[in-house]
Amino acid sequence: MATMANKSKSTTNDNRNIRALIDLTKSTRTLLTHFQSSLTPHRASHSPLPDPASAPSSSTTIPNPLQVVKATTTLLKSHTTTLSLLLLTSPLTPSALSKKIGDVSSSVLTALVAAASTPKPTFHNDELGDLMRAELKAQARRVLGGWSEVLALIIRFAERREGEGKEKGQDEGVSESERQDVLAATGVVWEACDALLKVCNDGVVELVVKKAEQWRGALMDAVNELKEWGEDVEDDEEEDGLVESDKEDEDGGFRDDDDIFGAANKLRKGDEELKVLLDTSVKKLKLVGMLYQALVKRRLKTFPNGPTPTSNGAASGTGNVSDPMAILDRLMALLKSIPESVDDLASAFYDLDGDEANKLLETCCGGAKKAAEAVKQSWDGKEDEFTAWSDKWLGALEGS
C-alpha cells in the first residue's frame, strides 16, 4: 500500500512539474515577443527591461555593449545545447528544463537585449554608431526568434508527456522525427548566435566596410542595367508595331504581353536629349562608384577603434573638435541613400521622364559630394592622399 501511495504521489508531482514547465515556457515565449518588439526599428532605442534603479548613471562607466552581447550570446548558445540534450534524453525531466529556462530568461536574455539596445550616449563619445546598433538589434531579434522555436518544441514535448501520463503513466521517449526537429531548431539558434558573435568580433570597421561594399554593388548593378537599357533603342518599325499590338495573331490568340508592353519604356531614336542625359548619368554614377572604393580604402578601413576626437573640424568644416563616430554615421547614411536614389533614377528613365531623371541625378551626385566632403580630411584632421584625390574626383564629376 505504501509503495502504491508513493507511486501515486510521485505521479502527481511529476504532472505538476510538467504543467509548471508548460506554463513557464509559454510565459517565456510571451516575454520573447516583448523582447523582439523592443528591438524592432523605429522604436525607442533604450531597453525597458532593466530596473531603472539599477541603471547606470551618466557618470558610471558603461560596459562595452559588444562584449556584453558576445558573453550573453555565448551563454545562450551553451544553454540551448543543454536544453536540446535534455529534450533528447528520456525520460523527460521537467524540473531540469524549467530551471534552465528560468536561468536563461531571468539573466541571459535580459542582459542580451539590454546590451543590444544600448542607447546612444549623451555625455560621452559613441563607440558603436547607428549602423552597429541597428545590426545588433537585427541579429539579436534573429537569435530570439530561433530560441522561441526551441521553446515551442519544449511545449510540444511537455504536452505530449502530460497526455501520456494521464493515459499510460509512462514516457514513450523521443521519435526520430522529433529528434530531427530538436536538432534543426538547435542548429538555427547556433547559426544565429554565430552570426551575432561574428558582428561583435568583427567590430564597427568590418561592418561599415561590408555595408559600403554591398551598397556599391547595388549601385553598380543599377548602372549596368541603365547602360544596357540605353543600348536597346527602339526603331521606327517597332514603334509602328505598337499600333497593331492589340490585334490577334494568326492562331486567333492575342500577342504576348512582352510584344504589347515591352517597347513602351524603350529609349527611342528621336529621344536625343534623354539619351544624352542617360549617357551623362552612367558616366557620373561610375565616378560615384569609384568614390565608394576610395572611401572604403582610405576612410572606412582606417577608422579609429576608439572614440578619439579630431581637431581642426576634421571633415566637418567647423573648426571645432569633432566626434569621428558622428561623422561616420553621417557618411554611412549618405552612402546608403545614394543607391536608393539611383533606383528612383532608373525608374524615371524607364518612364521616359527626363525632368525627373535630371533631378534625381542631381540628388545622387549631391549626396556623393557631401560624402566626399564629410571625410575630406583624415580622422585626425589632417590632409592626406584622399584629400588630394577627392579634389580631382570632384573636378571629374562636375566635368563629366
Coordinates of C-alpha atoms in Angstrom, one line a residue:
M1 CA 0.0 0.0 0.0
A2 CA 2.8 2.4 0.9
T3 CA 4.5 1.6 -2.4
M4 CA 1.3 2.4 -4.3
A5 CA 0.8 5.6 -2.3
N6 CA 4.4 6.7 -3.0
K7 CA 4.0 5.9 -6.7
S8 CA 0.7 8.0 -6.8
K9 CA 2.4 10.9 -5.0
S10 CA 5.4 10.7 -7.5
T11 CA 3.0 10.7 -10.4
T12 CA 1.1 13.7 -9.0
N13 CA 4.4 15.7 -8.5
D14 CA 5.5 14.8 -12.0
N15 CA 2.3 16.0 -13.5
R16 CA 2.6 19.3 -11.5
N17 CA 6.2 19.7 -12.8
I18 CA 5.1 19.2 -16.4
R19 CA 2.3 21.7 -16.0
A20 CA 4.7 24.1 -14.4
L21 CA 7.1 23.6 -17.3
I22 CA 4.4 24.3 -19.9
D23 CA 3.2 27.4 -18.1
L24 CA 6.8 28.7 -17.7
T25 CA 7.7 28.0 -21.3
K26 CA 4.6 29.8 -22.6
S27 CA 5.2 32.8 -20.5
T28 CA 8.8 32.9 -21.6
R29 CA 7.7 32.9 -25.3
T30 CA 5.5 35.8 -24.5
L31 CA 8.5 37.6 -22.9
L32 CA 10.5 36.8 -26.0
T33 CA 7.8 38.5 -28.1
H34 CA 8.1 41.6 -25.9
F35 CA 11.9 41.5 -26.2
Q36 CA 11.7 41.2 -30.0
S37 CA 9.3 44.1 -30.1
S38 CA 11.7 46.3 -28.1
L39 CA 14.4 45.5 -30.7
T40 CA 12.3 46.4 -33.8
P41 CA 13.3 49.5 -35.9
H42 CA 11.7 52.9 -35.3
R43 CA 11.1 52.3 -31.6
A44 CA 12.8 53.9 -28.7
S45 CA 16.4 52.9 -28.6
H46 CA 16.5 52.2 -24.9
S47 CA 15.5 48.9 -23.4
P48 CA 12.7 48.9 -20.9
L49 CA 13.9 45.7 -19.3
P50 CA 16.5 46.6 -16.6
D51 CA 15.2 48.1 -13.3
P52 CA 15.6 51.9 -13.6
A53 CA 17.0 52.0 -10.1
S54 CA 19.9 49.8 -11.2
A55 CA 20.5 51.6 -14.5
P56 CA 24.0 53.2 -14.7
S57 CA 24.1 57.0 -14.3
S58 CA 25.9 59.2 -16.8
S59 CA 29.0 59.2 -14.6
T60 CA 29.1 55.4 -14.3
T61 CA 31.4 53.5 -16.6
I62 CA 29.2 51.6 -19.0
P63 CA 30.4 48.2 -20.0
N64 CA 31.3 47.7 -23.7
P65 CA 28.0 46.6 -25.2
L66 CA 29.8 44.4 -27.8
Q67 CA 31.5 42.5 -25.0
V68 CA 28.2 42.1 -23.1
V69 CA 26.4 40.9 -26.3
K70 CA 29.3 38.5 -27.0
A71 CA 29.3 37.0 -23.5
T72 CA 25.5 36.6 -23.3
T73 CA 25.3 35.1 -26.8
T74 CA 27.9 32.6 -25.9
L75 CA 26.0 31.6 -22.8
L76 CA 22.7 31.4 -24.7
K77 CA 24.3 29.0 -27.2
S78 CA 25.6 26.8 -24.4
H79 CA 22.2 26.8 -22.6
T80 CA 20.5 25.9 -25.9
T81 CA 22.8 22.9 -26.3
T82 CA 21.9 21.8 -22.8
L83 CA 18.2 22.2 -23.4
S84 CA 18.4 20.1 -26.6
L85 CA 20.2 17.3 -24.8
L86 CA 17.6 17.3 -22.1
L87 CA 14.8 17.1 -24.7
L88 CA 16.5 14.2 -26.5
T89 CA 17.1 12.2 -23.2
S90 CA 14.3 10.0 -21.9
P91 CA 12.5 10.3 -19.6
L92 CA 11.7 14.0 -19.9
T93 CA 12.9 15.9 -16.9
P94 CA 10.5 18.9 -16.5
S95 CA 12.2 20.3 -13.4
A96 CA 15.6 20.4 -15.1
L97 CA 14.1 22.1 -18.2
S98 CA 12.3 24.6 -16.0
K99 CA 15.4 25.5 -14.2
K100 CA 17.4 26.0 -17.4
I101 CA 14.7 28.2 -19.0
G102 CA 14.3 30.2 -15.8
D103 CA 18.1 30.9 -15.7
V104 CA 18.1 32.0 -19.3
S105 CA 15.1 34.3 -19.2
S106 CA 16.0 35.9 -15.9
S107 CA 19.6 36.8 -16.7
V108 CA 21.0 35.9 -20.1
L109 CA 18.1 37.1 -22.3
T110 CA 17.6 40.3 -20.3
A111 CA 21.3 41.2 -20.5
L112 CA 21.5 40.4 -24.2
V113 CA 18.5 42.5 -25.1
A114 CA 19.6 45.4 -22.9
A115 CA 23.1 45.4 -24.4
A116 CA 21.8 45.0 -28.0
S117 CA 19.5 48.0 -27.5
T118 CA 22.1 50.3 -25.8
P119 CA 21.1 53.9 -26.4
K120 CA 23.4 56.4 -28.0
P121 CA 25.4 58.0 -25.1
T122 CA 24.6 61.6 -24.3
F123 CA 27.6 62.6 -22.1
H124 CA 30.5 60.9 -23.9
N125 CA 31.5 59.9 -27.4
D126 CA 29.8 57.0 -29.1
E127 CA 31.7 53.7 -29.6
L128 CA 29.1 51.8 -31.6
G129 CA 27.4 54.1 -34.1
D130 CA 24.0 54.0 -35.7
L131 CA 24.9 51.2 -38.1
M132 CA 26.3 48.8 -35.5
R133 CA 23.3 49.5 -33.2
A134 CA 20.9 48.6 -36.0
E135 CA 22.9 45.4 -36.8
L136 CA 23.0 44.3 -33.2
K137 CA 19.2 44.7 -32.9
A138 CA 18.6 42.8 -36.1
Q139 CA 20.9 39.9 -35.2
A140 CA 19.6 39.8 -31.7
R141 CA 16.0 39.5 -33.0
R142 CA 17.1 36.6 -35.1
V143 CA 18.6 34.9 -32.1
L144 CA 15.4 35.4 -30.1
G145 CA 13.3 34.1 -32.9
G146 CA 15.3 30.9 -33.1
W147 CA 15.2 30.4 -29.3
S148 CA 11.4 30.9 -29.4
E149 CA 11.2 27.9 -31.7
V150 CA 13.2 25.8 -29.3
L151 CA 10.7 26.7 -26.6
A152 CA 7.8 25.8 -28.9
L153 CA 9.3 22.3 -29.1
I154 CA 9.6 22.1 -25.3
I155 CA 5.9 22.9 -25.0
R156 CA 5.1 20.3 -27.6
F157 CA 7.1 17.6 -25.9
A158 CA 5.8 18.5 -22.4
E159 CA 2.1 18.5 -23.6
R160 CA 2.6 15.1 -25.2
R161 CA 4.2 13.8 -22.0
E162 CA 1.3 15.3 -20.0
G163 CA -1.2 13.4 -22.2
E164 CA 0.8 10.2 -21.9
G165 CA 1.0 10.5 -18.2
K166 CA -2.8 10.6 -17.9
E167 CA -3.3 7.7 -20.3
K168 CA -0.4 5.4 -19.8
G169 CA 1.6 6.7 -16.9
Q170 CA 4.9 6.4 -18.9
D171 CA 7.2 8.3 -21.2
E172 CA 7.4 6.8 -24.7
G173 CA 10.6 8.7 -25.5
V174 CA 11.6 10.8 -28.5
S175 CA 10.7 9.7 -32.0
E176 CA 13.1 10.1 -34.9
S177 CA 11.1 12.9 -36.4
E178 CA 11.1 14.7 -33.0
R179 CA 14.8 14.2 -32.7
Q180 CA 15.4 15.8 -36.1
D181 CA 13.1 18.7 -35.1
V182 CA 15.2 19.3 -32.0
L183 CA 18.5 19.2 -33.9
A184 CA 17.1 21.5 -36.6
A185 CA 15.8 24.1 -34.1
T186 CA 19.1 23.9 -32.2
G187 CA 21.0 24.4 -35.4
V188 CA 19.0 27.6 -36.2
V189 CA 19.9 29.1 -32.8
W190 CA 23.6 28.1 -33.2
E191 CA 23.7 29.7 -36.6
A192 CA 22.0 32.9 -35.4
C193 CA 24.3 33.1 -32.4
D194 CA 27.4 32.6 -34.5
A195 CA 26.3 35.4 -36.8
L196 CA 25.8 37.7 -33.8
L197 CA 29.2 36.7 -32.4
K198 CA 30.8 37.5 -35.8
V199 CA 29.4 41.0 -35.7
C200 CA 30.8 41.5 -32.2
N201 CA 34.2 40.1 -33.1
D202 CA 34.5 42.0 -36.4
G203 CA 33.6 45.3 -34.8
V204 CA 32.5 48.6 -36.3
V205 CA 35.1 48.8 -39.1
E206 CA 34.3 45.4 -40.6
L207 CA 30.6 46.2 -40.5
V208 CA 30.8 49.6 -42.3
V209 CA 33.2 48.2 -44.9
K210 CA 30.8 45.3 -45.6
K211 CA 27.8 47.6 -45.9
A212 CA 29.6 50.1 -48.1
E213 CA 30.7 47.4 -50.5
Q214 CA 27.1 46.0 -50.6
W215 CA 25.7 49.4 -51.4
R216 CA 28.4 50.0 -54.1
G217 CA 27.4 46.6 -55.6
A218 CA 23.7 47.7 -55.7
L219 CA 24.7 51.0 -57.2
M220 CA 26.8 49.4 -60.0
D221 CA 24.2 46.8 -60.8
A222 CA 21.7 49.7 -61.4
V223 CA 24.2 51.5 -63.5
N224 CA 24.8 48.4 -65.7
E225 CA 21.1 47.9 -66.1
L226 CA 20.7 51.5 -67.2
K227 CA 23.5 51.2 -69.7
E228 CA 22.0 48.0 -71.2
W229 CA 18.6 49.7 -71.3
G230 CA 20.1 52.6 -73.2
E231 CA 21.6 50.3 -75.8
D232 CA 18.3 48.7 -76.5
V233 CA 17.0 51.5 -78.7
E234 CA 13.5 51.2 -80.3
D235 CA 13.5 51.7 -84.0
D236 CA 10.7 53.1 -86.1
E237 CA 9.3 49.7 -87.2
E238 CA 8.9 48.7 -83.6
E239 CA 7.1 52.0 -82.8
D240 CA 4.7 51.3 -85.7
G241 CA 4.2 47.8 -84.5
L242 CA 2.8 49.2 -81.2
V243 CA -0.3 50.4 -83.1
E244 CA -1.1 46.9 -84.2
S245 CA 0.0 45.1 -81.0
D246 CA -3.6 44.6 -79.8
K247 CA -4.6 42.6 -82.8
E248 CA -5.0 38.9 -82.9
D249 CA -2.2 36.7 -84.2
E250 CA -2.5 34.1 -86.9
D251 CA -3.7 31.5 -84.3
G252 CA -6.5 33.7 -83.2
G253 CA -4.9 34.5 -79.9
F254 CA -3.5 37.8 -78.6
R255 CA 0.2 38.6 -78.8
D256 CA 2.4 38.0 -75.8
D257 CA 2.4 40.7 -73.1
D258 CA 6.1 41.4 -73.9
D259 CA 5.1 42.2 -77.5
I260 CA 2.4 44.6 -76.3
F261 CA 4.2 46.4 -73.5
G262 CA 7.9 45.6 -73.9
A263 CA 8.7 48.6 -76.1
A264 CA 6.6 51.1 -74.1
N265 CA 9.6 52.1 -72.0
K266 CA 12.4 51.6 -74.6
L267 CA 14.6 54.6 -75.5
R268 CA 13.6 55.8 -78.9
K269 CA 15.9 57.1 -81.6
G270 CA 14.3 60.5 -81.5
D271 CA 14.9 61.0 -77.8
E272 CA 18.3 62.5 -78.2
E273 CA 18.0 64.7 -75.1
L274 CA 17.1 61.8 -72.9
K275 CA 19.9 59.7 -74.5
V276 CA 22.5 62.4 -73.7
L277 CA 21.2 62.6 -70.1
L278 CA 21.4 58.8 -69.8
D279 CA 25.0 58.7 -71.0
T280 CA 25.9 61.5 -68.6
S281 CA 24.2 59.7 -65.8
V282 CA 26.1 56.5 -66.4
K283 CA 29.4 58.4 -66.5
K284 CA 28.7 60.3 -63.3
L285 CA 27.4 57.2 -61.5
K286 CA 30.5 55.3 -62.4
L287 CA 32.6 58.0 -60.8
V288 CA 30.3 57.7 -57.7
G289 CA 31.2 54.0 -57.7
M290 CA 34.9 55.0 -57.7
L291 CA 34.2 57.2 -54.7
Y292 CA 32.9 54.2 -52.8
Q293 CA 36.1 52.3 -53.4
A294 CA 38.3 55.2 -52.3
L295 CA 36.2 55.7 -49.2
V296 CA 36.4 52.1 -48.2
K297 CA 40.2 52.0 -48.6
R298 CA 41.1 55.5 -47.3
R299 CA 38.5 56.2 -44.7
L300 CA 36.4 53.2 -43.6
K301 CA 39.3 50.8 -43.2
T302 CA 41.3 53.4 -41.3
F303 CA 38.5 54.4 -38.9
P304 CA 39.9 54.6 -35.3
N305 CA 39.0 51.8 -33.0
G306 CA 38.3 54.1 -30.1
P307 CA 36.4 57.3 -29.8
T308 CA 39.3 59.7 -30.5
P309 CA 38.1 63.2 -31.1
T310 CA 39.6 65.0 -34.1
S311 CA 40.7 68.7 -34.1
N312 CA 40.5 71.3 -36.8
G313 CA 36.9 70.3 -37.6
A314 CA 38.0 67.3 -39.5
A315 CA 35.6 66.6 -42.3
S316 CA 33.1 69.0 -40.7
G317 CA 34.5 72.3 -41.8
T318 CA 33.5 73.8 -38.4
G319 CA 37.0 74.3 -36.9
N320 CA 35.7 72.6 -33.7
V321 CA 36.6 69.3 -32.1
S322 CA 34.6 66.6 -33.9
D323 CA 33.4 63.1 -32.9
P324 CA 34.6 60.6 -35.5
M325 CA 31.6 58.3 -34.9
A326 CA 29.2 61.1 -35.6
I327 CA 31.0 61.8 -38.9
L328 CA 31.0 58.1 -39.7
D329 CA 27.2 57.9 -39.0
R330 CA 26.6 60.8 -41.4
L331 CA 28.9 59.3 -44.1
M332 CA 27.2 55.9 -43.9
A333 CA 23.7 57.5 -44.1
L334 CA 24.8 59.2 -47.3
L335 CA 26.3 56.1 -48.8
K336 CA 23.2 54.2 -48.1
S337 CA 20.9 56.8 -49.6
I338 CA 22.7 57.0 -53.0
P339 CA 21.8 53.5 -54.3
E340 CA 18.2 54.1 -53.2
S341 CA 18.1 57.4 -55.2
V342 CA 19.7 55.6 -58.2
D343 CA 16.8 53.1 -58.1
D344 CA 14.4 56.0 -58.4
L345 CA 16.6 57.5 -61.2
A346 CA 16.3 54.3 -63.1
S347 CA 12.6 54.2 -62.8
A348 CA 12.4 57.8 -64.1
F349 CA 14.4 56.8 -67.2
Y350 CA 12.2 53.7 -67.7
D351 CA 9.2 56.1 -67.6
L352 CA 10.9 58.3 -70.1
D353 CA 10.7 61.2 -67.7
G354 CA 13.7 63.3 -68.4
D355 CA 12.9 66.1 -65.9
E356 CA 12.6 63.7 -63.0
A357 CA 15.7 61.8 -64.0
N358 CA 17.7 65.0 -64.1
K359 CA 16.5 66.0 -60.6
L360 CA 17.4 62.5 -59.2
L361 CA 20.8 62.6 -60.9
E362 CA 21.5 65.8 -59.1
T363 CA 20.4 64.2 -55.8
C364 CA 22.7 61.3 -56.3
C365 CA 25.7 63.4 -57.2
G366 CA 24.9 65.9 -54.4
G367 CA 24.9 63.0 -51.9
A368 CA 28.2 61.8 -53.3
K369 CA 29.8 65.2 -53.0
K370 CA 28.6 65.5 -49.4
A371 CA 30.1 62.1 -48.6
A372 CA 33.4 63.1 -50.1
E373 CA 33.4 66.4 -48.2
A374 CA 32.4 64.8 -44.9
V375 CA 35.7 63.0 -44.7
K376 CA 37.9 65.1 -46.9
Q377 CA 40.5 65.2 -44.0
S378 CA 41.6 62.1 -42.2
W379 CA 40.1 61.0 -38.9
D380 CA 42.8 63.0 -37.0
G381 CA 42.1 66.2 -39.0
K382 CA 45.0 66.1 -41.5
E383 CA 45.2 66.3 -45.2
D384 CA 46.3 63.1 -47.0
E385 CA 46.1 61.2 -50.3
F386 CA 42.4 61.1 -50.2
T387 CA 42.2 64.8 -49.7
A388 CA 44.0 65.5 -52.9
W389 CA 42.2 62.6 -54.7
S390 CA 38.8 63.9 -53.7
D391 CA 39.5 67.3 -55.3
K392 CA 40.4 65.6 -58.6
W393 CA 37.4 63.4 -58.3
L394 CA 35.1 66.3 -57.8
G395 CA 36.5 68.0 -60.9
A396 CA 35.9 64.9 -62.9
L397 CA 32.4 64.5 -61.7
E398 CA 31.5 68.1 -62.5
G399 CA 33.1 67.9 -65.9
S400 CA 31.5 64.7 -66.9

